[in-house]
Short mmCIF file of C-alpha atoms in Angstrom, two decimals:
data_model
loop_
_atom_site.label_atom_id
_atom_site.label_comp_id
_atom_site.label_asym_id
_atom_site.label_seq_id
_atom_site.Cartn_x
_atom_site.Cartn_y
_atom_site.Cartn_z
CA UNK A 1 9.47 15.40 24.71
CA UNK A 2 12.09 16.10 21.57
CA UNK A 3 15.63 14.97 22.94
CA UNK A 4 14.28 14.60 27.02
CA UNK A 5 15.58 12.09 28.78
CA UNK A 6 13.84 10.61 32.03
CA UNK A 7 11.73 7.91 33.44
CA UNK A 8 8.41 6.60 32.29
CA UNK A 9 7.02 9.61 34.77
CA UNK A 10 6.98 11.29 31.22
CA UNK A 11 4.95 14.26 29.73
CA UNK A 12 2.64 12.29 27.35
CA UNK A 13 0.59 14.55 25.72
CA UNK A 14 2.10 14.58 22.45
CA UNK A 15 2.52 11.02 22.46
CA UNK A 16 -0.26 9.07 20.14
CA UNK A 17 -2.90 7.07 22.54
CA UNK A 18 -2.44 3.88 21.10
CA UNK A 19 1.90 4.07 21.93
CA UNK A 20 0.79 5.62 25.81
CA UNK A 21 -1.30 2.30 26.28
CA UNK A 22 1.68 0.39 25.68
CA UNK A 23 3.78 2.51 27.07
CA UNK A 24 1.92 2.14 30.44
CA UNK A 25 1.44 -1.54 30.33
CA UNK A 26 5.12 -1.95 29.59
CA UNK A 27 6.11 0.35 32.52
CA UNK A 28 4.28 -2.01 34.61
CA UNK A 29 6.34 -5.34 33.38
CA UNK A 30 9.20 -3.12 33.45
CA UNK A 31 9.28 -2.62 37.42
CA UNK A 32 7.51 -6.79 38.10
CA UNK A 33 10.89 -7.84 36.42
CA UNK A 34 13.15 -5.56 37.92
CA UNK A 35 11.73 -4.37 41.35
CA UNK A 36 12.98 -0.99 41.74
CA UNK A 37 13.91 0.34 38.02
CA UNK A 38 11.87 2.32 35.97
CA UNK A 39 11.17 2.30 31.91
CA UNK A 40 13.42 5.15 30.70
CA UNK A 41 11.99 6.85 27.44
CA UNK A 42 14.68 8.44 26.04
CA UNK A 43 13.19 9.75 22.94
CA UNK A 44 9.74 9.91 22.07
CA UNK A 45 7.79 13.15 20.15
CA UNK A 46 10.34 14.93 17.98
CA UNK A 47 9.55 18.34 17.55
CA UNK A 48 13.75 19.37 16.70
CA UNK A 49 14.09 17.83 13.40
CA UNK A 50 16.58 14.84 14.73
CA UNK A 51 14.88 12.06 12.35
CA UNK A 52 14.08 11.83 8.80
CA UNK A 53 11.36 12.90 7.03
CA UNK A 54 8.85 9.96 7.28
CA UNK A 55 9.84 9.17 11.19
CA UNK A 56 7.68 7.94 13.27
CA UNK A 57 8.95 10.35 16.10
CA UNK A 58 6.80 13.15 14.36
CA UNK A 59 3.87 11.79 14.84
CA UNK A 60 3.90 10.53 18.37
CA UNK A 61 4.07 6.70 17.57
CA UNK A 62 7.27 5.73 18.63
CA UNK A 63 9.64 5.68 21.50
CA UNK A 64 12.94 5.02 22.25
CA UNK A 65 13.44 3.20 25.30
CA UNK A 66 15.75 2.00 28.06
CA UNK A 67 15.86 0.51 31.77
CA UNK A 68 16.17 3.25 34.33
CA UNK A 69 20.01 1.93 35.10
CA UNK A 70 20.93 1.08 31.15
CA UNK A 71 21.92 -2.14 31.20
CA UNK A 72 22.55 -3.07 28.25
CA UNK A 73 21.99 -6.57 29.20
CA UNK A 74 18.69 -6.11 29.74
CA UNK A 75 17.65 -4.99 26.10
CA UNK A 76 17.08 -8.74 25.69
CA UNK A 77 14.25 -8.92 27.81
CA UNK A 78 12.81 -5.00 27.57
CA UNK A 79 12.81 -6.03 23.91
CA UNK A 80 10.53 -9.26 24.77
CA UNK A 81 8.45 -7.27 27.75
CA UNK A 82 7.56 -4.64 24.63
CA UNK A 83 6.27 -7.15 22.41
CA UNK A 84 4.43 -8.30 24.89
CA UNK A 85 2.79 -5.01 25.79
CA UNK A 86 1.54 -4.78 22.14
CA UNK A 87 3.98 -2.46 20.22
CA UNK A 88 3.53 -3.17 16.45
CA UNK A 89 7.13 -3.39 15.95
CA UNK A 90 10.34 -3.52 18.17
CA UNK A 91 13.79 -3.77 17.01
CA UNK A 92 17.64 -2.58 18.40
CA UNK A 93 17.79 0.77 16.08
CA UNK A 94 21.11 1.39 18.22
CA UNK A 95 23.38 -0.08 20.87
CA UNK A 96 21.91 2.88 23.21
CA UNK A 97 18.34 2.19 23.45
CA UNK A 98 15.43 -0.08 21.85
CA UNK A 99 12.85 0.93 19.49
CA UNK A 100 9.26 0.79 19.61
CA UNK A 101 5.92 1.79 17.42
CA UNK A 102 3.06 1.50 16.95
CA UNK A 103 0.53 1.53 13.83
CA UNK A 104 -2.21 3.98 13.63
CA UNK A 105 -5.49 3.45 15.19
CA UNK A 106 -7.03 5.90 13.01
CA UNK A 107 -5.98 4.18 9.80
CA UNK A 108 -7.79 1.00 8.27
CA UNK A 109 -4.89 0.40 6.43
CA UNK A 110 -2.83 -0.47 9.62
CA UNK A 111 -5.71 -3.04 10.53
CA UNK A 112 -7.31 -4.51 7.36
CA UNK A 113 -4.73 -3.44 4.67
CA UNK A 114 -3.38 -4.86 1.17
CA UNK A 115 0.04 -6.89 2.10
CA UNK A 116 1.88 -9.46 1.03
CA UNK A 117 4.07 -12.10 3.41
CA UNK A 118 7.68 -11.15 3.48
CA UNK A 119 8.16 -14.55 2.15
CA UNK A 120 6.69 -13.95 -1.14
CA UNK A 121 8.77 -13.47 -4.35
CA UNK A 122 9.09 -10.75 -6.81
CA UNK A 123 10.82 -11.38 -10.40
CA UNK A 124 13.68 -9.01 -11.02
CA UNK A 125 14.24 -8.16 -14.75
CA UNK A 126 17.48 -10.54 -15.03
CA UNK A 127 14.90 -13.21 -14.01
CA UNK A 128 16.67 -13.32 -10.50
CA UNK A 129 13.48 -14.09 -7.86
CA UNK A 130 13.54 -11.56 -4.56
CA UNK A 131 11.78 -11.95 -1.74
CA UNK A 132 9.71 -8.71 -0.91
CA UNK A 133 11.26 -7.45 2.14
CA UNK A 134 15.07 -7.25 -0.20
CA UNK A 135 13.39 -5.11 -2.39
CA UNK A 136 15.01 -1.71 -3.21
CA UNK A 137 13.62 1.45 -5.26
CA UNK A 138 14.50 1.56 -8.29
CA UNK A 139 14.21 -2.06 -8.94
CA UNK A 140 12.28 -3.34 -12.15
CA UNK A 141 9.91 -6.14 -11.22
CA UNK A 142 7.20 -8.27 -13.26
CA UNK A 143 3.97 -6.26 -13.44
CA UNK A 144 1.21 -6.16 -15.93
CA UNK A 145 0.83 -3.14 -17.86
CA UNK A 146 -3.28 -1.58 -19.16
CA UNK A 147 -3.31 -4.38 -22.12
CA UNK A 148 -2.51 -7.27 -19.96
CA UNK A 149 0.79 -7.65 -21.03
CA UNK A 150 3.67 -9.12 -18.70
CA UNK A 151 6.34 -6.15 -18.20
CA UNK A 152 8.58 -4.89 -15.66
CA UNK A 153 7.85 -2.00 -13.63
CA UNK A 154 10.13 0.13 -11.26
CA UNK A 155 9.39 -0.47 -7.38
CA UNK A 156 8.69 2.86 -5.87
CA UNK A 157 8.08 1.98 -2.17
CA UNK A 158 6.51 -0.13 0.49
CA UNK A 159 2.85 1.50 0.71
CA UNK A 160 2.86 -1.02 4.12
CA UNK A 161 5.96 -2.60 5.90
CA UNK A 162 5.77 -4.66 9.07
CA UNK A 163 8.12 -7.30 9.62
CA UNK A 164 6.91 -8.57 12.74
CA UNK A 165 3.17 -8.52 12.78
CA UNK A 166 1.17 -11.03 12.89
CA UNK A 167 -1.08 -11.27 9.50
CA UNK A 168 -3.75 -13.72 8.73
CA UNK A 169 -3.33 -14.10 4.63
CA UNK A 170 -5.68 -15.83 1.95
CA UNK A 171 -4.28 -18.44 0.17
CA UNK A 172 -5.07 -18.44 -3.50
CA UNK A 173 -4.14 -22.49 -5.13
CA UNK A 174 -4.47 -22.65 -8.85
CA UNK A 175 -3.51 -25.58 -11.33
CA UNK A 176 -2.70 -25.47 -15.33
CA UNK A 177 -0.12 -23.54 -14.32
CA UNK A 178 0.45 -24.64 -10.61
CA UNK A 179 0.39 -21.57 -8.51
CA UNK A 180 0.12 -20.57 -4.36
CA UNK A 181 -0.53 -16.89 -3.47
CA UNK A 182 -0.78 -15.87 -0.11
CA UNK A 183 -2.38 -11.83 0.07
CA UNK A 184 -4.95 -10.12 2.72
CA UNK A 185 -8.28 -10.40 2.39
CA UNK A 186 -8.44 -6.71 1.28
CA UNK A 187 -6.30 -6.82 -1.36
CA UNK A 188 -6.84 -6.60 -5.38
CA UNK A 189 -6.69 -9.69 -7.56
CA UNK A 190 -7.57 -10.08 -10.83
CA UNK A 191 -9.89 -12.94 -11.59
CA UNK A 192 -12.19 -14.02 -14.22
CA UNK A 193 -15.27 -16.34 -14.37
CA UNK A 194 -13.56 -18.37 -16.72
CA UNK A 195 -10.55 -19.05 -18.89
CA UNK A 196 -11.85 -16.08 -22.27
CA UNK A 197 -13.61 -13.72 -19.99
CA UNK A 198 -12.26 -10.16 -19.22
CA UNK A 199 -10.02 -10.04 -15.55
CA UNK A 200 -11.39 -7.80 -13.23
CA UNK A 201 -10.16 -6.50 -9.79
CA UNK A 202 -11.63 -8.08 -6.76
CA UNK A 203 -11.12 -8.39 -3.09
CA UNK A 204 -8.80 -11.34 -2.43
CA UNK A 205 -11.52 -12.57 0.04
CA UNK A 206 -13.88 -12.63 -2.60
CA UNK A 207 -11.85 -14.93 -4.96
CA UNK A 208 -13.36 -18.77 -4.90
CA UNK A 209 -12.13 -21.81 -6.47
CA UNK A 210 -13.52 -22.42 -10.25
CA UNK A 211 -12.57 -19.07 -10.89
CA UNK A 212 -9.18 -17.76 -12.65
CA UNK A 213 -6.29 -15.76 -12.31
CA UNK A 214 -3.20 -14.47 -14.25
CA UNK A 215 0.03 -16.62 -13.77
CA UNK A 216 3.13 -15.51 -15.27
CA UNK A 217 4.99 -18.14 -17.38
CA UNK A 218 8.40 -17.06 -18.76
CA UNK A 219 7.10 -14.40 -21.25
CA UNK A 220 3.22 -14.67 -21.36
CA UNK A 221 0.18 -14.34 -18.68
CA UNK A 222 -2.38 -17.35 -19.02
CA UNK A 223 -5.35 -17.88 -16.75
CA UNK A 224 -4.98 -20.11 -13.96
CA UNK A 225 -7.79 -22.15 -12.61
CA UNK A 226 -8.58 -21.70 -8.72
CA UNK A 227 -8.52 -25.02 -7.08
CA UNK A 228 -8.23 -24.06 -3.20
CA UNK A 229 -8.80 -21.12 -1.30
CA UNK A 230 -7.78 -21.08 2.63
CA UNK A 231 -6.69 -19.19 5.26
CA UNK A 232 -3.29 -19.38 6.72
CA UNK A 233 -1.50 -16.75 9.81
CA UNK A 234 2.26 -15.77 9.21
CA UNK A 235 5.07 -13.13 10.61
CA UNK A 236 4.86 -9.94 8.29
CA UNK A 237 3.40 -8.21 5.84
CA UNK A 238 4.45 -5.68 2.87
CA UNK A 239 2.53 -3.44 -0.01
CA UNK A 240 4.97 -3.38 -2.90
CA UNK A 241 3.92 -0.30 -5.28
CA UNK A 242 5.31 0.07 -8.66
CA UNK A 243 4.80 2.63 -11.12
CA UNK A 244 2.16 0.33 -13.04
CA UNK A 245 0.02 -0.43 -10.22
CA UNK A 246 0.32 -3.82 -10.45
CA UNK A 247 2.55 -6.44 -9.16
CA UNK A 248 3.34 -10.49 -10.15
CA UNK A 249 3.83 -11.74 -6.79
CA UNK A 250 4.83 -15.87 -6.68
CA UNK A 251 4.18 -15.77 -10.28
CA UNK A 252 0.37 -14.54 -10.16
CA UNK A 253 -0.77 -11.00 -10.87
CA UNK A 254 -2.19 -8.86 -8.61
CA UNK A 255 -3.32 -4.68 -7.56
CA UNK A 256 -0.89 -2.80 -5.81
CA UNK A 257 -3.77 -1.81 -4.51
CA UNK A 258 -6.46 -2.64 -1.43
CA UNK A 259 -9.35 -1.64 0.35
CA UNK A 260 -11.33 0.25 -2.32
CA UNK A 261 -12.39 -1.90 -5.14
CA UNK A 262 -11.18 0.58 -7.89
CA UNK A 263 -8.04 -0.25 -9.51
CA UNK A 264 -7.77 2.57 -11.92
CA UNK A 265 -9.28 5.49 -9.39
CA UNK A 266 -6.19 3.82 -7.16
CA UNK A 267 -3.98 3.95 -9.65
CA UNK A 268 -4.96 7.56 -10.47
CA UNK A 269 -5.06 8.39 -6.32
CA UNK A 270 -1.48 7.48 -6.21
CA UNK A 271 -0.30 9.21 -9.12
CA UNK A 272 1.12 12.74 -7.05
CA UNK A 273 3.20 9.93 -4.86
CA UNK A 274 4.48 8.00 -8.17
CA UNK A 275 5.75 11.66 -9.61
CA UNK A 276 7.11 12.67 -6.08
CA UNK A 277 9.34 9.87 -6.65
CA UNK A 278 10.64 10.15 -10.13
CA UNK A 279 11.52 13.62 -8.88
CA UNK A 280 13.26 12.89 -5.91
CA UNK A 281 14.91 9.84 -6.71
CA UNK A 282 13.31 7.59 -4.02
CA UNK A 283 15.81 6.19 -2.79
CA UNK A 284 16.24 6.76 0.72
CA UNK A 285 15.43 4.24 3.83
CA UNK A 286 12.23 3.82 4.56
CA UNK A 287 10.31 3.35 8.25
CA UNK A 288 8.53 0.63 8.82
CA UNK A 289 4.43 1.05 9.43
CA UNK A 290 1.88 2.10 6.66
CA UNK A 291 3.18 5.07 4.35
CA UNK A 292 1.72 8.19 4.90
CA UNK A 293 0.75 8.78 1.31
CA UNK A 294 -1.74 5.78 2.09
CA UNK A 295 -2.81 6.27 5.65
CA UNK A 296 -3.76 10.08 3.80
CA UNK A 297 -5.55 8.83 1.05
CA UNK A 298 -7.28 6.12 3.05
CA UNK A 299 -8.59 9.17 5.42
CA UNK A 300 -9.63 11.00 2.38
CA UNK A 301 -11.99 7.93 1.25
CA UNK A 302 -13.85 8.28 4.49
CA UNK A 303 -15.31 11.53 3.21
CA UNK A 304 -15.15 11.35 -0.24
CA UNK A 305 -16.34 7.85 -1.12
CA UNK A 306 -19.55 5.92 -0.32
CA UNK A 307 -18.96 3.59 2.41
CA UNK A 308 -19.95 0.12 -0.15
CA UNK A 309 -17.05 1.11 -2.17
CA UNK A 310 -14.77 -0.33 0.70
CA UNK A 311 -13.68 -3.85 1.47
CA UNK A 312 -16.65 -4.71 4.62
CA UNK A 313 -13.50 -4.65 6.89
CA UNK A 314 -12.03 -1.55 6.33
CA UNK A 315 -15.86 -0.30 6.34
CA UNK A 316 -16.38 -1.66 9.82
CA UNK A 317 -13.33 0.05 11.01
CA UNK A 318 -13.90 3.26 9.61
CA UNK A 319 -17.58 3.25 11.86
CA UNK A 320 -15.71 2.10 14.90
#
């Protein structure tokens, strides 16, 4: 399929069976709104080397798509119809053609993952607060290093990114300092029984009011009393990863890290990915969808780990 251009009468094969569903349901919309035009996939398994690295393409969850006549002013609507049809994420990569993905089915990480909403803010080391989608690699943000001290750590990468999908977050209200987090139910948090006890990492949906977490306050971390847990849906979700393994996210502390309830054997998991990056540089545009660092790792854990070390979501998708 590298490079071919034709109708949705495409050869799918290659072509990842979660992105063919859609395909075929948006084929379908495709010829209801415009009797007699086709879906045109112009670019869909890449097997010449045309994208970067990370794309997509290479793995048979995405295609490029137009009308069968390429009308441009139809985009509009082709874009809506694909939403619609279930893609994961659909945006105007060029003036030729519209973009569309999908998430993998085989990865809990796509389903029940760690994320944050794009809304959320970061602390840059000039004190300047960044909403997570702007950041960059390279970036120092607030972290908390192995003593529990407030530092800044360099942003690495995005171990999740997806702007437009629909995430249900839980939202974490402390007082003495004031605080609202918003993070998936899989995700790390550090939380104590009380104010003098030791933090320890636990699922977000685990986290009850009476209970503390770490705020950030100018220079210091102090425990913060939980007053109100809820749940609330919003529009995207990222997985900031720093070098520390921990992140201070709307002025609260939390993992980097989700799904397993081991913050160092994370933090240890991810080290080959941290070191790839200090090599490299890291700083290069990254695709939108779950890294594939994670979605590896996450596969690994199926074999390697016993299934209670998982958050009961991701363990319920790995037996489905």
């Amino acid at each position: 399929m590298g490079g071919g251009r034709q109708s949705c009468q495409l050869n799918v094969q290659f072509v990842f069976e979660r992105c063919k569903d859609r395909l075929n349901s948006l084929a379908i919309s495709v010829m209801n709104q415009w009797p007699g035009l086709k879906l045109r996939v112009t670019e869909g398994w890449d097997e010449d080397g045309h994208h970067s690295e990370e794309s997509l393409h290479y793995e048979g969850r995405a295609v490029d798509i137009t009308t069968s006549d390429r009308d441009r002013n139809k985009y509009g609507m082709l874009a809506r119809l694909a939403v619609e049809a279930g893609f994961d994420w659909v945006y105007y990569e060029s003036k030729a053609h519209i973009h569309c993905s999908v998430k993998s089915e085989h990865s809990a990480a796509a389903k029940t993952g760690g994320c944050f909403p794009a809304w959320a803010l970061a602390t840059l080391e000039n004190g300047t607060k960044i909403p997570l989608w702007a950041l960059k690699s390279g970036q120092r943000i607030q972290a908390m290093d192995e003593e529990g001290h407030l530092i800044y750590s360099e942003f690495l990468t995005f171990l999740d990114k997806a702007p437009l999908m629909h995430t249900a977050f839980h939202i974490i209200e402390t007082k003495d300092p004031p605080r609202r987090l918003a993070l998936t139910a899989a995700h790390l948090l550090f939380v104590g029984d009380n104010a003098t006890t030791p933090m320890r990492a636990v699922f977000a949906s685990q986290v009850h009011p009476g209970q503390y977490v770490l705020a950030a306050e100018v220079t210091e971390l102090r425990p913060a009393r939980v007053t109100a847990v809820s749940e609330h849906v919003d529009i995207g979700a990222y997985a900031p990863l720093t070098s520390h393994g921990t992140v201070v996210v709307d002025d609260v502390v939390a993992s980097c890290f989700a799904l397993v309830q081991e913050q160092h054997l994370a933090q240890l998991a991810f080290w080959p990915l941290r070191l790839y990056h200090n090599l490299s540089g890291g700083h290069r545009t990254q695709p939108e969808g779950v890294h594939w660092y994670s979605a590896l790792l996450y596969r690994l854990g199926q074999v390697l780990l016993a299934s209670d070390s998982f958050h009961p979501l991701a363990t319920a998708q790995f037996d489905s």
